[in-house]
Amino acid sequence: DTAVSQTPKYLVTQMGNDKSIKCEQNLGHDTMYWYKQDSKKFLKIMFSYNNKELIINETVPNRFSPKSPDKAHLNLHINSLELGDSAVYFCASSQERGRYGYTFGSGTRLTVV
Amino acid sequence: AQSVTQLDSQVPVFEEAPVELRCNYSSSVSVYLFWYVQYPNQGLQLLLKYLSGSTLVKSINGFEAEFNKSQTSFHLRKPSVHISDTAEYFCAVSDSMFSGGYNKLIFGAGTRLAVHP
């Protein structure tokens, strides 16, 4: 299936731990994104990469670091997890620099305890 | 910067009744507009989009949205809803960024459509 796939789907971890979320797209898109959806369902962009180059870096704590080994993958690494990091994280991809909309993954629900 | 306002956080409606979910955006310049739907515990799916041309755009499952430039609105409508339409609906505008020409999607806060039997 052509899609944006994220792993894991659920992630429960303790405060202070370091964790990673992986994202892969096989749509041939050239741009990938990370969004955070909080408990009130509000969606906010965090990062965007175009062909391995960082193009969007919103006001996100330095504990969050995206890594793009190639244009089909964009991973998100989070250091020293805090309770406030609990959210659903969505990966997305697009072509034509996002002009025509994004294709989203199914999300990773991160719970920090 | 662009912003999107969804005026209703929740819209309860009975099955087979018509519904309208309201969306207003901030910019008066050319924009691309989108509606996404999020079913419970799932990701976001593109419902429909306006890029140019006809101001009325339609989805395959009976939803439609009309771009109104003078009112900076992109309201979503369906003449007769089903129980299966129960979901969170997000309006989004494509914000063309700096000289690189990249676009980032700016989302509204979402509207929870609850269809009751």
PDB file of C-alpha atoms in Angstrom:
ATOM      1  CA  ASP A   1       0.000   0.000   0.000  1.00  0.00           C
ATOM      2  CA  THR A   2       1.190   3.512  -0.772  1.00  0.00           C
ATOM      3  CA  ALA A   3       1.095   5.474   2.427  1.00  0.00           C
ATOM      4  CA  VAL A   4       2.775   7.324   5.237  1.00  0.00           C
ATOM      5  CA  SER A   5       3.578   4.857   8.001  1.00  0.00           C
ATOM      6  CA  GLN A   6       4.647   5.622  11.552  1.00  0.00           C
ATOM      7  CA  THR A   7       6.022   3.385  14.251  1.00  0.00           C
ATOM      8  CA  PRO A   8       5.212   2.784  16.982  1.00  0.00           C
ATOM      9  CA  LYS A   9       1.478   3.490  17.130  1.00  0.00           C
ATOM     10  CA  TYR A  10       1.546   3.731  20.925  1.00  0.00           C
ATOM     11  CA  LEU A  11       4.432   4.676  23.168  1.00  0.00           C
ATOM     12  CA  VAL A  12       4.285   4.780  26.961  1.00  0.00           C
ATOM     13  CA  THR A  13       7.434   5.841  28.748  1.00  0.00           C
ATOM     14  CA  GLN A  14       8.683   7.405  31.945  1.00  0.00           C
ATOM     15  CA  MET A  15       9.790  10.975  32.442  1.00  0.00           C
ATOM     16  CA  GLY A  16      13.431  11.554  31.629  1.00  0.00           C
ATOM     17  CA  ASN A  17      13.671   8.795  29.032  1.00  0.00           C
ATOM     18  CA  ASP A  18      14.757   9.263  25.414  1.00  0.00           C
ATOM     19  CA  LYS A  19      12.548   7.899  22.641  1.00  0.00           C
ATOM     20  CA  SER A  20      12.271   7.917  18.866  1.00  0.00           C
ATOM     21  CA  ILE A  21       9.359   7.790  16.452  1.00  0.00           C
ATOM     22  CA  LYS A  22       9.951   6.629  12.907  1.00  0.00           C
ATOM     23  CA  CYS A  23       8.175   7.718   9.748  1.00  0.00           C
ATOM     24  CA  GLU A  24       8.400   6.446   6.206  1.00  0.00           C
ATOM     25  CA  GLN A  25       6.536   7.397   3.047  1.00  0.00           C
ATOM     26  CA  ASN A  26       6.464   5.489  -0.212  1.00  0.00           C
ATOM     27  CA  LEU A  27       4.518   8.088  -2.167  1.00  0.00           C
ATOM     28  CA  GLY A  28       7.565   9.592  -3.830  1.00  0.00           C
ATOM     29  CA  HIS A  29       6.949  12.904  -2.074  1.00  0.00           C
ATOM     30  CA  ASP A  30       9.828  15.298  -1.556  1.00  0.00           C
ATOM     31  CA  THR A  31       8.752  16.988   1.676  1.00  0.00           C
ATOM     32  CA  MET A  32       7.956  15.522   5.086  1.00  0.00           C
ATOM     33  CA  TYR A  33       6.563  17.011   8.289  1.00  0.00           C
ATOM     34  CA  TRP A  34       5.978  16.414  11.968  1.00  0.00           C
ATOM     35  CA  TYR A  35       2.852  17.742  13.656  1.00  0.00           C
ATOM     36  CA  LYS A  36       1.858  17.600  17.311  1.00  0.00           C
ATOM     37  CA  GLN A  37      -1.793  17.191  18.311  1.00  0.00           C
ATOM     38  CA  ASP A  38      -2.476  18.098  21.913  1.00  0.00           C
ATOM     39  CA  SER A  39      -5.220  16.865  24.206  1.00  0.00           C
ATOM     40  CA  LYS A  40      -7.614  19.468  22.822  1.00  0.00           C
ATOM     41  CA  LYS A  41      -7.022  18.161  19.297  1.00  0.00           C
ATOM     42  CA  PHE A  42      -5.115  21.271  18.248  1.00  0.00           C
ATOM     43  CA  LEU A  43      -2.592  20.556  15.480  1.00  0.00           C
ATOM     44  CA  LYS A  44       0.684  22.433  15.318  1.00  0.00           C
ATOM     45  CA  ILE A  45       3.539  21.983  12.892  1.00  0.00           C
ATOM     46  CA  MET A  46       6.913  21.194  14.432  1.00  0.00           C
ATOM     47  CA  PHE A  47       9.354  20.466  11.617  1.00  0.00           C
ATOM     48  CA  SER A  48       9.575  20.004   7.886  1.00  0.00           C
ATOM     49  CA  TYR A  49      12.261  18.538   5.677  1.00  0.00           C
ATOM     50  CA  ASN A  50      12.617  18.751   1.937  1.00  0.00           C
ATOM     51  CA  ASN A  51      14.912  16.134   0.467  1.00  0.00           C
ATOM     52  CA  LYS A  52      16.847  15.844   3.743  1.00  0.00           C
ATOM     53  CA  GLU A  53      17.097  19.614   4.227  1.00  0.00           C
ATOM     54  CA  LEU A  54      15.396  21.285   7.217  1.00  0.00           C
ATOM     55  CA  ILE A  55      13.008  23.971   5.981  1.00  0.00           C
ATOM     56  CA  ILE A  56      10.592  24.507   8.880  1.00  0.00           C
ATOM     57  CA  ASN A  57      11.647  24.584  12.506  1.00  0.00           C
ATOM     58  CA  GLU A  58       8.937  26.005  14.680  1.00  0.00           C
ATOM     59  CA  THR A  59       9.377  26.999  18.300  1.00  0.00           C
ATOM     60  CA  VAL A  60      10.056  23.543  19.652  1.00  0.00           C
ATOM     61  CA  PRO A  61      12.279  22.655  22.637  1.00  0.00           C
ATOM     62  CA  ASN A  62      15.783  21.543  21.760  1.00  0.00           C
ATOM     63  CA  ARG A  63      14.954  18.168  23.266  1.00  0.00           C
ATOM     64  CA  PHE A  64      13.159  17.424  19.986  1.00  0.00           C
ATOM     65  CA  SER A  65      15.460  16.588  17.090  1.00  0.00           C
ATOM     66  CA  PRO A  66      14.301  15.474  13.660  1.00  0.00           C
ATOM     67  CA  LYS A  67      16.507  13.322  11.491  1.00  0.00           C
ATOM     68  CA  SER A  68      16.042  12.641   7.792  1.00  0.00           C
ATOM     69  CA  PRO A  69      18.394   9.974   6.411  1.00  0.00           C
ATOM     70  CA  ASP A  70      16.766  10.230   2.981  1.00  0.00           C
ATOM     71  CA  LYS A  71      13.746  11.894   1.465  1.00  0.00           C
ATOM     72  CA  ALA A  72      11.487   8.930   2.252  1.00  0.00           C
ATOM     73  CA  HIS A  73      12.200   8.937   5.991  1.00  0.00           C
ATOM     74  CA  LEU A  74      11.809  11.485   8.756  1.00  0.00           C
ATOM     75  CA  ASN A  75      12.351  10.353  12.329  1.00  0.00           C
ATOM     76  CA  LEU A  76      11.708  12.281  15.518  1.00  0.00           C
ATOM     77  CA  HIS A  77      13.942  11.840  18.533  1.00  0.00           C
ATOM     78  CA  ILE A  78      12.931  13.232  21.908  1.00  0.00           C
ATOM     79  CA  ASN A  79      15.366  13.551  24.797  1.00  0.00           C
ATOM     80  CA  SER A  80      14.533  13.852  28.489  1.00  0.00           C
ATOM     81  CA  LEU A  81      10.821  13.342  28.042  1.00  0.00           C
ATOM     82  CA  GLU A  82       8.470  15.497  30.119  1.00  0.00           C
ATOM     83  CA  LEU A  83       4.830  15.043  31.083  1.00  0.00           C
ATOM     84  CA  GLY A  84       3.877  17.881  28.726  1.00  0.00           C
ATOM     85  CA  ASP A  85       5.229  15.952  25.768  1.00  0.00           C
ATOM     86  CA  SER A  86       2.272  13.590  25.982  1.00  0.00           C
ATOM     87  CA  ALA A  87       0.374  14.030  22.726  1.00  0.00           C
ATOM     88  CA  VAL A  88      -0.308  12.418  19.385  1.00  0.00           C
ATOM     89  CA  TYR A  89       2.469  13.005  16.876  1.00  0.00           C
ATOM     90  CA  PHE A  90       1.622  12.893  13.198  1.00  0.00           C
ATOM     91  CA  CYS A  91       4.000  12.505  10.326  1.00  0.00           C
ATOM     92  CA  ALA A  92       2.963  13.809   6.908  1.00  0.00           C
ATOM     93  CA  SER A  93       4.372  14.168   3.432  1.00  0.00           C
ATOM     94  CA  SER A  94       3.653  16.253   0.366  1.00  0.00           C
ATOM     95  CA  GLN A  95       4.750  17.021  -3.143  1.00  0.00           C
ATOM     96  CA  GLU A  96       4.963  20.370  -4.890  1.00  0.00           C
ATOM     97  CA  ARG A  97       6.199  21.970  -1.650  1.00  0.00           C
ATOM     98  CA  GLY A  98       2.933  21.298   0.125  1.00  0.00           C
ATOM     99  CA  ARG A  99       0.818  23.467  -2.097  1.00  0.00           C
ATOM    100  CA  TYR A 100      -1.813  20.798  -2.690  1.00  0.00           C
ATOM    101  CA  GLY A 101      -2.081  19.465   0.837  1.00  0.00           C
ATOM    102  CA  TYR A 102      -0.433  16.745   2.861  1.00  0.00           C
ATOM    103  CA  THR A 103      -0.872  13.010   3.317  1.00  0.00           C
ATOM    104  CA  PHE A 104      -0.832  12.078   7.000  1.00  0.00           C
ATOM    105  CA  GLY A 105       0.245   8.976   8.843  1.00  0.00           C
ATOM    106  CA  SER A 106      -2.015   7.369  11.435  1.00  0.00           C
ATOM    107  CA  GLY A 107      -0.207   8.965  14.369  1.00  0.00           C
ATOM    108  CA  THR A 108       1.840   7.923  17.384  1.00  0.00           C
ATOM    109  CA  ARG A 109       0.202   8.377  20.778  1.00  0.00           C
ATOM    110  CA  LEU A 110       2.957   9.239  23.245  1.00  0.00           C
ATOM    111  CA  THR A 111       2.163   9.015  26.937  1.00  0.00           C
ATOM    112  CA  VAL A 112       4.754  10.148  29.445  1.00  0.00           C
ATOM    113  CA  VAL A 113       4.196   8.928  32.995  1.00  0.00           C
TER     114      VAL A 113
ATOM    115  CA  ALA B   1       0.830  34.789   9.201  1.00  0.00           C
ATOM    116  CA  GLN B   2      -2.306  32.947   8.290  1.00  0.00           C
ATOM    117  CA  SER B   3      -4.848  31.810  10.841  1.00  0.00           C
ATOM    118  CA  VAL B   4      -7.975  29.675  10.673  1.00  0.00           C
ATOM    119  CA  THR B   5     -11.061  30.009  12.834  1.00  0.00           C
ATOM    120  CA  GLN B   6     -13.579  27.232  13.244  1.00  0.00           C
ATOM    121  CA  LEU B   7     -16.442  28.885  15.020  1.00  0.00           C
ATOM    122  CA  ASP B   8     -18.046  25.765  16.455  1.00  0.00           C
ATOM    123  CA  SER B   9     -16.130  23.353  18.640  1.00  0.00           C
ATOM    124  CA  GLN B  10     -18.994  20.858  18.621  1.00  0.00           C
ATOM    125  CA  VAL B  11     -21.968  20.347  16.333  1.00  0.00           C
ATOM    126  CA  PRO B  12     -24.591  17.796  17.398  1.00  0.00           C
ATOM    127  CA  VAL B  13     -27.056  16.786  14.712  1.00  0.00           C
ATOM    128  CA  PHE B  14     -29.598  14.049  14.082  1.00  0.00           C
ATOM    129  CA  GLU B  15     -29.092  11.482  11.374  1.00  0.00           C
ATOM    130  CA  GLU B  16     -30.340  12.555   7.917  1.00  0.00           C
ATOM    131  CA  ALA B  17     -30.374  16.224   8.929  1.00  0.00           C
ATOM    132  CA  PRO B  18     -28.284  18.813   7.040  1.00  0.00           C
ATOM    133  CA  VAL B  19     -25.144  20.214   8.612  1.00  0.00           C
ATOM    134  CA  GLU B  20     -22.778  23.140   8.083  1.00  0.00           C
ATOM    135  CA  LEU B  21     -19.347  23.408   9.696  1.00  0.00           C
ATOM    136  CA  ARG B  22     -17.999  26.929   9.556  1.00  0.00           C
ATOM    137  CA  CYS B  23     -14.459  27.989   8.708  1.00  0.00           C
ATOM    138  CA  ASN B  24     -12.950  31.433   8.267  1.00  0.00           C
ATOM    139  CA  TYR B  25      -9.374  32.254   7.382  1.00  0.00           C
ATOM    140  CA  SER B  26      -7.392  35.424   7.868  1.00  0.00           C
ATOM    141  CA  SER B  27      -5.679  36.191   4.601  1.00  0.00           C
ATOM    142  CA  SER B  28      -7.078  38.181   1.734  1.00  0.00           C
ATOM    143  CA  VAL B  29      -4.447  36.998  -0.732  1.00  0.00           C
ATOM    144  CA  SER B  30      -4.697  33.850  -2.816  1.00  0.00           C
ATOM    145  CA  VAL B  31      -4.913  30.787  -0.646  1.00  0.00           C
ATOM    146  CA  TYR B  32      -5.329  27.072  -0.875  1.00  0.00           C
ATOM    147  CA  LEU B  33      -7.966  25.679   1.475  1.00  0.00           C
ATOM    148  CA  PHE B  34      -8.585  22.196   2.804  1.00  0.00           C
ATOM    149  CA  TRP B  35     -10.934  20.165   4.944  1.00  0.00           C
ATOM    150  CA  TYR B  36      -9.530  17.130   6.722  1.00  0.00           C
ATOM    151  CA  VAL B  37     -11.496  14.526   8.696  1.00  0.00           C
ATOM    152  CA  GLN B  38     -10.212  12.558  11.678  1.00  0.00           C
ATOM    153  CA  TYR B  39     -12.210   9.516  12.727  1.00  0.00           C
ATOM    154  CA  PRO B  40     -11.728   8.301  16.312  1.00  0.00           C
ATOM    155  CA  ASN B  41      -8.192   7.055  16.963  1.00  0.00           C
ATOM    156  CA  GLN B  42      -7.164   7.533  13.361  1.00  0.00           C
ATOM    157  CA  GLY B  43      -5.032   9.924  11.347  1.00  0.00           C
ATOM    158  CA  LEU B  44      -6.205  12.828   9.234  1.00  0.00           C
ATOM    159  CA  GLN B  45      -7.717  12.166   5.840  1.00  0.00           C
ATOM    160  CA  LEU B  46      -8.116  14.796   3.167  1.00  0.00           C
ATOM    161  CA  LEU B  47     -11.814  15.369   2.557  1.00  0.00           C
ATOM    162  CA  LEU B  48     -11.677  18.074  -0.104  1.00  0.00           C
ATOM    163  CA  LYS B  49      -9.644  21.049  -1.224  1.00  0.00           C
ATOM    164  CA  TYR B  50      -9.916  24.322  -3.048  1.00  0.00           C
ATOM    165  CA  LEU B  51      -6.945  25.339  -5.165  1.00  0.00           C
ATOM    166  CA  SER B  52      -8.489  27.412  -7.948  1.00  0.00           C
ATOM    167  CA  GLY B  53     -11.378  27.437 -10.386  1.00  0.00           C
ATOM    168  CA  SER B  54     -14.909  26.618  -9.309  1.00  0.00           C
ATOM    169  CA  THR B  55     -15.619  27.918  -5.833  1.00  0.00           C
ATOM    170  CA  LEU B  56     -17.755  24.884  -4.992  1.00  0.00           C
ATOM    171  CA  VAL B  57     -15.776  21.707  -4.369  1.00  0.00           C
ATOM    172  CA  LYS B  58     -17.196  18.294  -3.554  1.00  0.00           C
ATOM    173  CA  SER B  59     -16.041  15.079  -1.927  1.00  0.00           C
ATOM    174  CA  ILE B  60     -16.972  11.555  -2.912  1.00  0.00           C
ATOM    175  CA  ASN B  61     -19.039  10.992   0.238  1.00  0.00           C
ATOM    176  CA  GLY B  62     -21.479  13.864  -0.194  1.00  0.00           C
ATOM    177  CA  PHE B  63     -19.692  16.754   1.517  1.00  0.00           C
ATOM    178  CA  GLU B  64     -19.164  20.042  -0.256  1.00  0.00           C
ATOM    179  CA  ALA B  65     -17.454  23.311   0.587  1.00  0.00           C
ATOM    180  CA  GLU B  66     -17.726  26.733  -0.949  1.00  0.00           C
ATOM    181  CA  PHE B  67     -14.871  29.198  -1.172  1.00  0.00           C
ATOM    182  CA  ASN B  68     -16.080  32.735  -0.528  1.00  0.00           C
ATOM    183  CA  LYS B  69     -13.280  35.211  -1.059  1.00  0.00           C
ATOM    184  CA  SER B  70     -15.186  38.310   0.070  1.00  0.00           C
ATOM    185  CA  GLN B  71     -16.121  36.674   3.372  1.00  0.00           C
ATOM    186  CA  THR B  72     -12.824  34.750   3.666  1.00  0.00           C
ATOM    187  CA  SER B  73     -14.804  31.610   4.392  1.00  0.00           C
ATOM    188  CA  PHE B  74     -14.717  27.966   3.381  1.00  0.00           C
ATOM    189  CA  HIS B  75     -17.723  26.371   5.075  1.00  0.00           C
ATOM    190  CA  LEU B  76     -18.331  22.634   4.842  1.00  0.00           C
ATOM    191  CA  ARG B  77     -21.826  21.305   4.226  1.00  0.00           C
ATOM    192  CA  LYS B  78     -23.664  18.042   3.818  1.00  0.00           C
ATOM    193  CA  PRO B  79     -27.387  17.851   3.020  1.00  0.00           C
ATOM    194  CA  SER B  80     -27.993  14.611   4.934  1.00  0.00           C
ATOM    195  CA  VAL B  81     -25.556  13.161   7.478  1.00  0.00           C
ATOM    196  CA  HIS B  82     -25.041   9.562   8.563  1.00  0.00           C
ATOM    197  CA  ILE B  83     -23.945   8.093  11.861  1.00  0.00           C
ATOM    198  CA  SER B  84     -20.647   7.212  10.174  1.00  0.00           C
ATOM    199  CA  ASP B  85     -19.905  10.922   9.611  1.00  0.00           C
ATOM    200  CA  THR B  86     -19.255  11.314  13.336  1.00  0.00           C
ATOM    201  CA  ALA B  87     -15.678  12.596  13.496  1.00  0.00           C
ATOM    202  CA  GLU B  88     -13.480  15.638  14.059  1.00  0.00           C
ATOM    203  CA  TYR B  89     -13.298  17.973  11.086  1.00  0.00           C
ATOM    204  CA  PHE B  90     -10.385  20.324  10.544  1.00  0.00           C
ATOM    205  CA  CYS B  91     -10.232  23.279   8.215  1.00  0.00           C
ATOM    206  CA  ALA B  92      -6.751  24.234   7.032  1.00  0.00           C
ATOM    207  CA  VAL B  93      -5.143  26.939   4.961  1.00  0.00           C
ATOM    208  CA  SER B  94      -1.899  26.594   3.080  1.00  0.00           C
ATOM    209  CA  ASP B  95       0.446  29.337   4.199  1.00  0.00           C
ATOM    210  CA  SER B  96       2.999  30.099   1.554  1.00  0.00           C
ATOM    211  CA  MET B  97       6.199  30.748   3.373  1.00  0.00           C
ATOM    212  CA  PHE B  98       9.297  32.600   2.495  1.00  0.00           C
ATOM    213  CA  SER B  99      11.164  32.726  -0.757  1.00  0.00           C
ATOM    214  CA  GLY B 100      11.613  28.989  -0.878  1.00  0.00           C
ATOM    215  CA  GLY B 101       7.957  28.773  -1.831  1.00  0.00           C
ATOM    216  CA  TYR B 102       7.190  26.096   0.691  1.00  0.00           C
ATOM    217  CA  ASN B 103       3.712  25.861   2.114  1.00  0.00           C
ATOM    218  CA  LYS B 104       2.799  24.854   5.612  1.00  0.00           C
ATOM    219  CA  LEU B 105      -0.696  23.860   6.590  1.00  0.00           C
ATOM    220  CA  ILE B 106      -2.232  25.953   9.330  1.00  0.00           C
ATOM    221  CA  PHE B 107      -5.126  24.172  11.012  1.00  0.00           C
ATOM    222  CA  GLY B 108      -8.187  25.410  12.790  1.00  0.00           C
ATOM    223  CA  ALA B 109      -9.039  24.056  16.224  1.00  0.00           C
ATOM    224  CA  GLY B 110     -11.396  21.464  14.785  1.00  0.00           C
ATOM    225  CA  THR B 111     -15.148  20.855  14.975  1.00  0.00           C
ATOM    226  CA  ARG B 112     -16.499  17.724  16.538  1.00  0.00           C
ATOM    227  CA  LEU B 113     -19.487  16.507  14.482  1.00  0.00           C
ATOM    228  CA  ALA B 114     -21.660  14.156  16.515  1.00  0.00           C
ATOM    229  CA  VAL B 115     -24.452  12.468  14.563  1.00  0.00           C
ATOM    230  CA  HIS B 116     -27.221  10.985  16.692  1.00  0.00           C
ATOM    231  CA  PRO B 117     -29.821   8.406  15.635  1.00  0.00           C
TER     232      PRO B 117
END
